[in-house]
Short mmCIF file of C-alpha atoms in Angstrom, two decimals:
data_model
loop_
_atom_site.label_atom_id
_atom_site.label_comp_id
_atom_site.label_asym_id
_atom_site.label_seq_id
_atom_site.Cartn_x
_atom_site.Cartn_y
_atom_site.Cartn_z
CA MET A 32 -19.90 -28.72 -12.16
CA SER A 33 -20.86 -25.35 -13.24
CA VAL A 34 -20.07 -21.58 -11.90
CA ASN A 35 -23.49 -21.25 -10.22
CA ASP A 36 -22.86 -24.52 -8.10
CA GLN A 37 -19.93 -22.99 -7.20
CA THR A 38 -21.21 -19.92 -5.33
CA VAL A 39 -20.70 -18.74 -2.03
CA PRO A 40 -24.49 -18.16 -0.52
CA GLU A 41 -25.06 -14.39 -0.69
CA ASP A 42 -28.13 -14.82 1.49
CA LEU A 43 -25.73 -14.67 5.19
CA THR A 44 -25.06 -11.53 7.18
CA ASP A 45 -21.23 -10.35 7.36
CA GLU A 46 -20.86 -12.21 10.83
CA GLN A 47 -21.92 -15.02 9.92
CA ARG A 48 -19.87 -14.90 6.82
CA LEU A 49 -17.18 -14.58 9.08
CA HIS A 50 -17.94 -17.73 11.21
CA GLN A 51 -18.35 -19.58 8.24
CA LEU A 52 -14.82 -18.88 7.76
CA GLY A 53 -13.68 -19.87 10.93
CA TYR A 54 -13.47 -16.22 12.88
CA ALA A 55 -15.14 -14.22 16.19
CA GLN A 56 -16.49 -10.82 15.45
CA GLU A 57 -13.93 -9.23 17.45
CA LEU A 58 -13.79 -5.53 15.73
CA ARG A 59 -16.11 -3.64 15.94
CA ARG A 60 -18.07 -3.54 12.38
CA ARG A 61 -18.80 0.25 11.40
CA MET A 62 -17.67 1.33 8.22
CA SER A 63 -20.13 1.89 5.18
CA GLY A 64 -18.60 0.81 1.59
CA PHE A 65 -17.49 4.65 1.32
CA SER A 66 -15.34 4.57 4.12
CA ASN A 67 -13.80 0.92 3.00
CA PHE A 68 -13.28 2.50 -0.05
CA ALA A 69 -11.46 5.66 1.19
CA VAL A 70 -9.18 4.08 3.60
CA SER A 71 -7.77 2.23 0.23
CA PHE A 72 -7.74 5.07 -1.52
CA THR A 73 -6.32 7.21 1.52
CA ILE A 74 -3.62 4.51 1.22
CA ILE A 75 -2.97 4.87 -2.55
CA SER A 76 -2.76 8.91 -2.13
CA ILE A 77 -2.12 10.66 -5.35
CA LEU A 78 -0.99 13.44 -3.31
CA SER A 79 2.16 11.07 -1.38
CA GLY A 80 3.48 8.69 -4.13
CA CYS A 81 3.38 11.31 -6.69
CA LEU A 82 5.12 13.94 -5.40
CA THR A 83 7.42 12.06 -3.47
CA LEU A 84 8.59 10.43 -5.83
CA TYR A 85 8.27 13.27 -8.15
CA GLY A 86 11.75 13.89 -8.14
CA PHE A 87 12.70 10.42 -9.79
CA GLY A 88 10.54 10.63 -11.83
CA MET A 89 12.21 13.16 -13.25
CA LEU A 90 15.96 11.67 -14.05
CA THR A 91 14.23 8.16 -14.69
CA GLY A 92 12.92 9.41 -18.07
CA GLY A 93 11.47 12.90 -17.45
CA PRO A 94 8.24 13.86 -18.92
CA ILE A 95 7.50 10.82 -21.10
CA ASP A 96 8.28 8.56 -17.93
CA ILE A 97 6.27 10.48 -15.71
CA VAL A 98 3.17 11.37 -18.32
CA TRP A 99 2.92 8.21 -19.86
CA GLY A 100 3.85 5.71 -17.22
CA TRP A 101 1.33 6.68 -15.16
CA PRO A 102 -1.38 5.12 -17.29
CA PHE A 103 0.05 2.59 -18.12
CA VAL A 104 0.94 1.13 -15.17
CA GLY A 105 -2.47 1.99 -13.34
CA ILE A 106 -4.38 -0.21 -16.22
CA MET A 107 -1.65 -2.80 -15.47
CA THR A 108 -2.09 -2.03 -11.95
CA LEU A 109 -6.19 -2.59 -12.57
CA PHE A 110 -5.59 -6.18 -13.66
CA VAL A 111 -3.89 -6.89 -10.31
CA GLY A 112 -6.75 -5.41 -8.62
CA LEU A 113 -9.64 -7.32 -10.55
CA ALA A 114 -7.99 -10.37 -9.53
CA MET A 115 -7.62 -9.86 -5.95
CA ALA A 116 -11.46 -8.04 -5.74
CA GLU A 117 -12.88 -11.27 -6.94
CA VAL A 118 -11.18 -13.13 -4.32
CA CYS A 119 -11.98 -10.72 -1.48
CA SER A 120 -15.65 -11.51 -2.20
CA SER A 121 -14.94 -14.74 -1.63
CA TYR A 122 -12.71 -14.68 1.62
CA PRO A 123 -13.85 -10.89 3.13
CA THR A 124 -11.77 -11.84 6.30
CA ALA A 125 -8.95 -9.09 7.66
CA GLY A 126 -6.64 -12.06 7.46
CA GLY A 127 -6.68 -11.07 3.52
CA LEU A 128 -4.29 -12.07 1.40
CA TYR A 129 -2.06 -14.72 3.55
CA TYR A 130 -5.87 -16.52 4.46
CA TRP A 131 -6.49 -16.33 0.37
CA ALA A 132 -3.62 -18.47 -0.37
CA ALA A 133 -4.09 -20.91 2.25
CA LYS A 134 -7.55 -21.45 1.19
CA LEU A 135 -7.12 -21.48 -2.25
CA ALA A 136 -3.68 -23.87 -2.04
CA PRO A 137 -3.62 -27.14 -3.14
CA GLY A 138 -3.38 -30.96 -1.78
CA LYS A 139 -1.92 -29.81 2.04
CA SER A 140 0.43 -26.95 0.59
CA GLY A 141 -1.87 -24.18 1.87
CA PRO A 142 -0.15 -23.79 5.26
CA VAL A 143 3.32 -23.35 2.53
CA TRP A 144 2.14 -20.93 0.67
CA SER A 145 -0.14 -19.10 3.66
CA TRP A 146 2.65 -18.34 5.78
CA PHE A 147 5.41 -16.65 2.73
CA THR A 148 2.15 -14.65 1.10
CA GLY A 149 1.76 -13.29 4.61
CA TRP A 150 5.31 -12.89 5.32
CA PHE A 151 5.36 -10.88 1.58
CA ASN A 152 2.43 -8.93 2.56
CA PHE A 153 4.11 -8.04 6.14
CA LEU A 154 7.13 -6.91 4.72
CA GLY A 155 5.28 -5.33 2.50
CA GLN A 156 2.59 -3.08 4.44
CA VAL A 157 5.60 -2.22 6.56
CA ALA A 158 7.43 -0.32 4.31
CA VAL A 159 4.45 1.37 2.38
CA THR A 160 3.89 2.79 5.57
CA ALA A 161 7.79 3.72 6.19
CA GLY A 162 7.53 5.43 2.05
CA ILE A 163 3.74 7.44 3.34
CA ASP A 164 5.41 8.78 6.63
CA PHE A 165 8.73 9.28 5.63
CA GLY A 166 7.58 11.15 2.37
CA ALA A 167 5.60 13.40 4.40
CA SER A 168 8.53 13.93 6.63
CA LEU A 169 10.22 15.04 3.37
CA PHE A 170 7.78 17.40 2.48
CA ILE A 171 7.19 18.53 6.89
CA HIS A 172 10.72 19.47 6.74
CA ALA A 173 11.35 20.73 3.25
CA PHE A 174 8.21 23.08 4.36
CA LEU A 175 9.52 24.17 7.93
CA THR A 176 13.08 24.92 5.81
CA LEU A 177 10.84 26.98 3.85
CA ALA A 178 8.79 28.80 6.22
CA PHE A 179 10.93 29.21 8.83
CA ASN A 180 14.88 28.31 7.50
CA LEU A 181 15.07 24.95 9.34
CA SER A 182 18.33 23.39 8.58
CA VAL A 183 17.97 20.70 6.02
CA ALA A 184 20.14 17.99 8.00
CA HIS A 185 19.02 14.50 7.53
CA TRP A 186 18.21 13.62 11.42
CA ILE A 187 16.07 16.37 11.17
CA THR A 188 13.99 14.70 8.35
CA VAL A 189 14.10 10.87 10.63
CA LEU A 190 12.98 13.12 14.02
CA ILE A 191 10.20 14.42 11.97
CA TYR A 192 9.43 11.01 10.72
CA ALA A 193 9.33 9.51 13.91
CA ILE A 194 7.25 12.04 15.27
CA VAL A 195 4.28 11.49 12.60
CA LEU A 196 4.84 7.49 13.31
CA PHE A 197 4.19 8.17 17.17
CA VAL A 198 0.68 10.59 15.72
CA HIS A 199 -0.34 7.98 13.96
CA GLY A 200 0.40 5.49 16.63
CA LEU A 201 -1.33 6.98 19.07
CA LEU A 202 -4.28 7.75 16.47
CA ASN A 203 -5.24 4.66 15.76
CA GLN A 204 -4.87 3.55 19.33
CA PHE A 205 -7.14 5.79 21.11
CA GLY A 206 -9.43 7.89 17.97
CA ILE A 207 -10.26 4.21 15.56
CA ARG A 208 -13.89 7.34 15.23
CA LEU A 209 -11.50 9.83 14.80
CA VAL A 210 -9.28 8.06 12.22
CA ALA A 211 -12.79 6.45 10.62
CA LEU A 212 -13.76 9.87 10.05
CA LEU A 213 -10.41 11.30 8.88
CA ASN A 214 -10.73 8.35 6.46
CA ASP A 215 -14.01 10.03 4.64
CA VAL A 216 -12.51 13.11 5.33
CA SER A 217 -9.31 12.32 3.38
CA VAL A 218 -11.15 11.58 -0.30
CA TRP A 219 -12.04 15.31 -0.48
CA TRP A 220 -9.74 16.33 0.90
CA HIS A 221 -7.32 14.60 -2.31
CA ILE A 222 -9.97 15.26 -4.74
CA LEU A 223 -10.30 19.22 -4.28
CA GLY A 224 -5.90 19.34 -3.39
CA VAL A 225 -5.47 17.23 -6.88
CA VAL A 226 -8.48 20.81 -8.54
CA ILE A 227 -6.60 23.26 -6.25
CA ILE A 228 -3.05 22.88 -6.72
CA VAL A 229 -3.44 22.04 -10.52
CA GLY A 230 -5.95 25.05 -10.95
CA THR A 231 -2.95 26.85 -9.54
CA LEU A 232 -0.35 25.75 -11.29
CA ILE A 233 -2.37 26.64 -14.76
CA PHE A 234 -3.12 29.77 -13.51
CA ALA A 235 -0.22 31.53 -11.46
CA PRO A 236 3.25 31.04 -13.57
CA SER A 237 3.77 33.16 -16.15
CA HIS A 238 5.60 30.18 -17.50
CA HIS A 239 4.37 26.74 -18.98
CA GLN A 240 6.49 24.05 -20.90
CA SER A 241 5.22 22.92 -24.24
CA VAL A 242 2.82 19.88 -25.36
CA GLY A 243 5.89 18.58 -26.70
CA PHE A 244 8.13 18.79 -23.85
CA VAL A 245 5.45 17.16 -21.34
CA PHE A 246 4.41 14.52 -23.60
CA GLY A 247 7.30 13.43 -25.50
CA HIS A 248 10.53 15.05 -23.83
CA PHE A 249 13.16 11.99 -22.04
CA TYR A 250 15.91 12.85 -19.66
CA ASN A 251 17.96 10.64 -17.99
CA GLY A 252 19.47 11.67 -14.72
CA THR A 253 20.80 8.90 -13.13
CA GLY A 254 24.22 8.70 -14.16
CA LEU A 255 23.49 5.17 -15.24
CA ALA A 256 24.06 4.64 -19.46
CA TRP A 257 22.31 1.77 -19.97
CA GLY A 258 19.70 2.68 -23.15
CA THR A 259 17.05 4.73 -23.35
CA PHE A 260 14.80 1.68 -22.47
CA TYR A 261 16.58 0.56 -19.02
CA ILE A 262 15.83 4.17 -17.86
CA VAL A 263 11.82 4.18 -18.77
CA LEU A 264 11.19 1.07 -16.89
CA ILE A 265 13.05 1.72 -13.77
CA GLY A 266 11.26 4.96 -13.77
CA LEU A 267 7.85 3.58 -13.67
CA LEU A 268 8.75 2.88 -9.97
CA LEU A 269 7.20 6.04 -9.52
CA ALA A 270 3.45 5.05 -10.98
CA GLN A 271 3.90 1.33 -9.27
CA TYR A 272 4.72 2.61 -5.76
CA THR A 273 1.95 4.95 -5.72
CA PHE A 274 -0.36 2.10 -6.72
CA THR A 275 0.06 0.12 -3.80
CA GLY A 276 -2.05 -0.17 -0.12
CA TYR A 277 -5.27 -1.37 -1.85
CA ASP A 278 -5.31 -4.38 -0.68
CA ALA A 279 -6.48 -2.75 2.55
CA SER A 280 -9.84 -2.64 1.19
CA ALA A 281 -9.49 -6.51 2.03
CA HIS A 282 -7.71 -6.72 5.06
CA MET A 283 -10.70 -3.82 6.89
CA THR A 284 -13.36 -5.83 5.74
CA GLU A 285 -13.83 -7.40 9.57
CA GLU A 286 -14.96 -3.69 10.30
CA THR A 287 -17.18 -3.44 7.53
CA HIS A 288 -21.09 -3.69 6.42
CA ASN A 289 -21.58 -5.94 3.60
CA ALA A 290 -17.94 -6.47 3.09
CA ALA A 291 -18.15 -9.39 0.23
CA THR A 292 -19.39 -6.78 -1.95
CA ALA A 293 -17.94 -3.78 -0.34
CA GLY A 294 -14.65 -4.48 0.10
CA PRO A 295 -14.17 -5.59 -3.84
CA ARG A 296 -15.48 -2.84 -5.27
CA GLY A 297 -13.31 -0.44 -2.72
CA ILE A 298 -10.61 -2.33 -3.89
CA VAL A 299 -11.40 -1.58 -7.60
CA MET A 300 -12.95 1.98 -7.46
CA SER A 301 -9.76 3.11 -5.55
CA ILE A 302 -7.74 2.01 -8.24
CA LEU A 303 -10.04 3.86 -10.67
CA VAL A 304 -10.04 7.01 -8.90
CA SER A 305 -6.79 7.25 -8.40
CA LEU A 306 -6.02 6.68 -12.19
CA ALA A 307 -7.83 9.13 -13.34
CA ALA A 308 -6.98 11.69 -10.84
CA GLY A 309 -3.16 11.05 -10.37
CA TRP A 310 -2.76 11.55 -14.25
CA VAL A 311 -4.52 14.77 -13.70
CA LEU A 312 -2.04 15.71 -11.21
CA LEU A 313 1.11 14.87 -12.95
CA ILE A 314 0.39 16.46 -16.07
CA GLY A 315 -0.17 19.33 -14.04
CA MET A 316 2.81 19.55 -11.98
CA THR A 317 4.59 18.82 -15.78
CA PHE A 318 3.67 21.62 -17.40
CA ALA A 319 4.31 23.79 -14.23
CA ILE A 320 7.85 22.83 -14.36
CA GLN A 321 10.18 26.05 -14.48
CA HIS A 322 13.52 24.74 -14.55
CA TYR A 323 14.16 20.96 -14.97
CA ALA A 324 18.08 20.90 -14.56
CA THR A 325 17.68 22.48 -11.30
CA GLU A 326 14.35 21.16 -9.77
CA SER A 327 15.62 17.59 -10.41
CA VAL A 328 18.08 17.71 -8.41
CA ALA A 329 16.71 19.60 -5.92
CA SER A 330 16.31 17.80 -1.90
CA VAL A 331 12.63 17.98 -2.72
CA PRO A 332 12.05 18.44 -6.07
CA GLY A 333 7.82 17.89 -6.42
CA ALA A 334 8.26 21.53 -3.57
CA GLN A 335 10.65 23.20 -6.07
CA VAL A 336 8.67 22.94 -9.02
CA MET A 337 5.91 24.30 -6.19
CA ILE A 338 7.91 27.00 -5.44
CA ASP A 339 9.30 28.45 -9.08
CA ALA A 340 5.67 27.84 -10.61
CA VAL A 341 3.77 30.09 -7.60
CA GLY A 342 6.63 31.71 -5.30
CA THR A 343 6.52 31.57 -2.03
CA THR A 344 3.46 32.24 -0.22
CA GLY A 345 1.58 30.07 -2.43
CA ALA A 346 4.31 27.51 -2.43
CA GLU A 347 3.39 27.42 1.11
CA LEU A 348 0.05 27.31 0.85
CA LEU A 349 0.22 23.99 -1.53
CA LEU A 350 2.62 22.23 0.43
CA LEU A 351 0.09 22.44 3.04
CA ILE A 352 -2.72 20.72 1.58
CA VAL A 353 -0.09 18.01 0.18
CA ILE A 354 1.66 17.41 3.73
CA GLY A 355 -2.61 16.87 5.09
CA ALA A 356 -3.27 14.70 2.05
CA GLN A 357 0.17 13.00 3.32
CA LEU A 358 -0.43 12.24 7.25
CA PHE A 359 -3.87 10.94 6.18
CA CYS A 360 -2.56 8.64 3.69
CA GLY A 361 0.10 7.70 6.71
CA MET A 362 -3.04 7.02 9.38
CA SER A 363 -4.57 4.94 6.87
CA SER A 364 -1.83 2.68 6.60
CA VAL A 365 -1.32 1.84 10.05
CA THR A 366 -4.29 1.08 10.36
CA ALA A 367 -4.14 -0.98 7.39
CA ASN A 368 -0.90 -2.40 8.66
CA SER A 369 -1.93 -3.17 11.60
CA ARG A 370 -4.73 -5.53 10.58
CA MET A 371 -2.68 -7.97 8.88
CA ILE A 372 -0.45 -8.13 11.67
CA TYR A 373 -3.56 -8.88 14.07
CA ALA A 374 -4.35 -11.77 11.52
CA PHE A 375 -1.20 -13.09 10.79
CA SER A 376 -0.63 -12.87 14.87
CA ARG A 377 -4.38 -14.34 15.81
CA ASP A 378 -3.34 -17.73 13.48
CA GLY A 379 -0.03 -17.86 15.46
CA ALA A 380 2.69 -17.01 12.01
CA LEU A 381 4.52 -14.22 13.87
CA PRO A 382 7.20 -14.66 16.33
CA PHE A 383 5.60 -13.31 19.74
CA SER A 384 2.18 -13.43 18.12
CA GLY A 385 0.34 -13.76 21.92
CA ILE A 386 1.41 -10.02 21.92
CA TRP A 387 0.93 -8.49 18.84
CA HIS A 388 -2.56 -10.56 18.27
CA GLN A 389 -4.35 -8.77 21.53
CA VAL A 390 -7.67 -6.35 21.48
CA ASN A 391 -7.77 -3.63 23.35
CA LYS A 392 -11.21 -4.29 25.33
CA ARG A 393 -12.01 -0.94 25.69
CA THR A 394 -11.15 0.49 22.01
CA ARG A 395 -11.76 -2.71 20.30
CA THR A 396 -8.48 -1.58 18.28
CA PRO A 397 -5.37 -4.44 18.22
CA THR A 398 -2.89 -1.95 20.34
CA ASN A 399 0.58 -3.75 20.03
CA ALA A 400 -0.11 -4.50 16.43
CA ILE A 401 0.37 -0.72 15.48
CA TRP A 402 3.13 -0.27 17.21
CA LEU A 403 4.67 -3.35 15.55
CA ALA A 404 3.67 -1.58 12.39
CA ALA A 405 5.14 1.81 13.70
CA GLY A 406 8.32 0.95 15.12
CA GLY A 407 8.71 -2.21 12.17
CA ALA A 408 8.39 0.97 9.76
CA PHE A 409 10.43 4.01 11.94
CA ILE A 410 13.47 1.04 11.55
CA LEU A 411 13.19 0.84 7.69
CA GLY A 412 13.56 4.81 7.54
CA LEU A 413 16.53 4.88 9.67
CA PRO A 414 19.18 3.90 6.45
CA TYR A 415 18.64 7.32 5.18
CA LEU A 416 21.15 8.79 8.00
CA TRP A 417 24.03 6.73 5.92
CA ASN A 418 22.64 6.38 2.55
CA TYR A 419 20.35 9.40 0.62
CA ALA A 420 19.17 6.42 -1.68
CA ALA A 421 17.51 4.70 1.13
CA TYR A 422 13.87 6.21 0.45
CA LEU A 423 14.01 4.51 -2.87
CA ALA A 424 14.71 1.02 -1.63
CA VAL A 425 11.86 1.57 0.77
CA THR A 426 9.20 2.53 -2.40
CA SER A 427 10.83 -0.49 -4.22
CA ILE A 428 10.47 -3.02 -1.05
CA ALA A 429 6.77 -2.05 -0.52
CA VAL A 430 6.72 -2.46 -4.69
CA ILE A 431 7.90 -6.36 -4.29
CA GLY A 432 6.48 -7.09 -0.63
CA LEU A 433 3.35 -5.85 -1.59
CA TYR A 434 2.75 -7.23 -4.98
CA MET A 435 4.12 -10.49 -4.46
CA ALA A 436 1.44 -10.99 -2.00
CA TYR A 437 -1.26 -9.77 -4.33
CA VAL A 438 -0.82 -11.93 -6.81
CA THR A 439 -0.27 -15.21 -5.19
CA PRO A 440 -3.78 -16.05 -4.25
CA THR A 441 -4.63 -14.92 -7.57
CA PHE A 442 -2.24 -17.77 -9.31
CA LEU A 443 -3.13 -20.26 -6.67
CA ARG A 444 -7.21 -19.16 -8.02
CA LEU A 445 -6.56 -19.67 -11.64
CA ARG A 446 -4.71 -22.60 -10.85
CA LYS A 447 -7.71 -24.03 -8.79
CA GLY A 448 -10.20 -23.35 -12.34
CA GLU A 449 -13.75 -24.17 -11.45
CA ASP A 450 -13.27 -25.36 -8.33
CA PHE A 451 -13.51 -21.35 -6.86
CA LYS A 452 -16.53 -20.62 -5.21
CA ARG A 453 -17.32 -17.16 -6.25
CA GLY A 454 -18.52 -14.75 -4.09
CA PRO A 455 -20.98 -11.99 -4.61
CA TRP A 456 -18.60 -9.71 -7.04
CA HIS A 457 -16.61 -12.09 -9.81
CA LEU A 458 -15.50 -11.22 -12.75
CA GLY A 459 -17.23 -14.21 -14.88
CA ARG A 460 -15.49 -15.88 -18.01
CA TRP A 461 -12.78 -12.65 -17.70
CA SER A 462 -11.03 -14.07 -14.35
CA TYR A 463 -8.62 -16.15 -16.31
CA VAL A 464 -8.11 -13.30 -18.77
CA VAL A 465 -7.65 -10.82 -16.46
CA GLY A 466 -5.80 -13.02 -13.83
CA TRP A 467 -2.65 -14.76 -16.19
CA ILE A 468 -2.40 -10.88 -17.26
CA ALA A 469 -2.19 -9.83 -13.60
CA VAL A 470 0.36 -12.41 -12.71
CA ALA A 471 2.98 -12.09 -15.29
CA TRP A 472 3.45 -7.85 -14.45
CA VAL A 473 3.90 -8.65 -10.94
CA VAL A 474 6.92 -11.37 -12.17
CA PHE A 475 8.30 -8.66 -14.34
CA ILE A 476 8.24 -5.91 -11.75
CA PHE A 477 9.69 -8.43 -9.06
CA PHE A 478 12.86 -8.41 -10.56
CA LEU A 479 12.44 -4.34 -12.77
CA PHE A 480 12.15 -2.82 -9.69
CA MET A 481 15.67 -4.94 -7.37
CA LEU A 482 18.40 -3.58 -10.72
CA PRO A 483 20.19 -0.92 -9.82
CA GLN A 484 18.02 2.89 -10.04
CA VAL A 485 21.31 5.37 -10.00
CA GLY A 486 25.12 5.40 -10.67
CA PRO A 487 27.78 4.94 -10.70
CA ILE A 488 26.90 1.73 -8.15
CA THR A 489 28.58 2.88 -4.73
CA PHE A 490 27.34 2.24 -1.31
CA ALA A 491 25.93 5.33 -1.42
CA THR A 492 23.97 4.63 -4.46
CA PHE A 493 23.23 1.09 -4.17
CA ASN A 494 19.93 -0.46 -4.16
CA TYR A 495 19.32 -2.06 -1.18
CA THR A 496 15.99 -3.30 -2.03
CA VAL A 497 17.85 -7.05 -2.96
CA ILE A 498 18.92 -7.18 0.41
CA ALA A 499 15.96 -6.58 2.44
CA VAL A 500 13.98 -9.15 0.19
CA LEU A 501 16.45 -11.89 0.58
CA VAL A 502 16.58 -11.18 4.44
CA VAL A 503 13.09 -11.73 4.46
CA ILE A 504 12.70 -14.29 2.28
CA GLY A 505 15.64 -15.92 3.97
CA PHE A 506 14.17 -15.68 7.93
CA ALA A 507 11.03 -16.70 6.78
CA GLY A 508 12.28 -19.55 4.45
CA ILE A 509 14.29 -20.95 7.87
CA TYR A 510 11.61 -20.14 10.02
CA TRP A 511 9.48 -22.80 8.22
CA LEU A 512 12.24 -25.26 7.96
CA VAL A 513 13.37 -25.42 10.95
CA SER A 514 10.03 -24.62 13.25
CA ALA A 515 6.88 -23.25 11.86
CA ARG A 516 6.06 -26.16 9.48
CA LYS A 517 6.02 -28.71 12.41
CA TRP A 518 3.21 -26.05 13.61
CA PHE A 519 1.77 -23.81 11.53
CA THR A 520 -1.10 -25.36 9.62
CA GLY A 521 -2.70 -22.09 8.04
CA PRO A 522 -5.29 -19.91 9.63
CA LYS A 523 -6.53 -21.44 12.39
CA VAL A 524 -10.39 -21.57 13.63
CA GLN A 525 -10.99 -19.79 16.23
CA GLY A 526 -13.77 -22.20 17.59
CA THR A 527 -17.37 -24.11 17.69
CA PRO A 528 -19.91 -20.92 16.43
CA GLU A 529 -20.96 -21.20 20.68
CA GLU A 530 -17.15 -20.44 21.14
CA LEU A 531 -17.32 -17.33 18.66
CA ALA A 532 -20.49 -16.38 20.48
CA ALA A 533 -18.66 -16.31 23.48
CA ILE A 534 -15.63 -14.54 22.60
CA GLU A 535 -17.73 -11.88 21.11
CA ARG A 536 -20.07 -12.03 24.74
CA GLU A 537 -17.19 -11.02 26.51
CA LEU A 538 -15.99 -7.95 24.28
CA THR A 539 -19.05 -7.18 24.34
CA THR A 540 -19.87 -7.18 28.27
CA THR A 541 -16.52 -5.78 28.89
CA SER A 542 -16.25 -2.58 25.65
#
């Protein structure tokens, strides 16, 4: 059969295509293509990921890893995103990755592929929300310490973290129109923020590092003596963690107009724009380093670079820009996370699914899923109270969980070959090259980011990513073998066309 014969019809409305996929239009469809892109771009958030892990990059390879690791990882991420986008065009539903896995799996294996993809996605979504909002809390704490001489005690950071998550939960529950508006504003905040920060770091400091230092200096401050190549590889976490969360465009497709094309474009464009703007930011930051040894051991090295480069007052203003971007990012992450939880519970895959799938009929938002997303993220951040390296583990968990979920549907799509029904947005003859590169890259980083990152290896420096990943795989595996395999059949169909219409009428009359 030819490729043209294996294509999803393009003349369907968004609601008709969603009905074909088995779901009612329960969530309000009010997002434009730009808003869909804005959610993913905001969650990638170069002003969040790049700067919260900037100190990690300074220790693991230094400038050569920060500056050259970014475009390398960005290009590899683009392969992953392109492969994801092609599948998104065929199945524009909030379930996203786990729904795709179910539909693309061979024979009767759809439920098990869907089950584990969904659990990896759940782990990654909760961890990336934790990483973003905890990073914001670190910068807020640094700002308050700078402005008001606040104590640097860890419990204060955790308290700030709890407040940030609570505010993001409230915004997503009651202010969904405001959230949509802020997502659009966030794009320009990030772009203008990079321009202002880099411009300030170019013109304000009296001293800059040399070109040779920025593009060629290697530094190992990890305490590990395992060779230059190993240190450079683990330093790629800075870039790979930042390039996460763009699956949000897929999870928001049930709320997006022209979802079969807007969702894929949102995924790809968010990566491309972040790749360009993030590289400018990292190069600007690295040129502005004043005292490398001091800044690399500071509690928030990214903030310390700004303080040393432009002084206290200037740094406070730049930090406000960064914190604003991080808060936008965390808000959007809770949104995307809650939609994935809502869709996964809609199909009965989470314990107490009936609770998490409930939609608030007045706001048309999955209220309980929002608070599960925020609560789960808070739990992941608590180990910071006794383990300083815990934040690095959270970022590694986010990368591994999300990327395993990202690439599983791609692997299944490659196995399906020409039987795959393409949507209106696809890669044509490049599908296989792009897809296999994406699969190989994700398999590599799955093992890479569970390796030790700081030495000597003690309880306080241990990378507990491997424990978190094994716990989730173990729980999901045991749950599957003991119970779920008997009743979980993958994504459920909500009903006949008449029943779907009845669900929509009930929501319309009560909202």
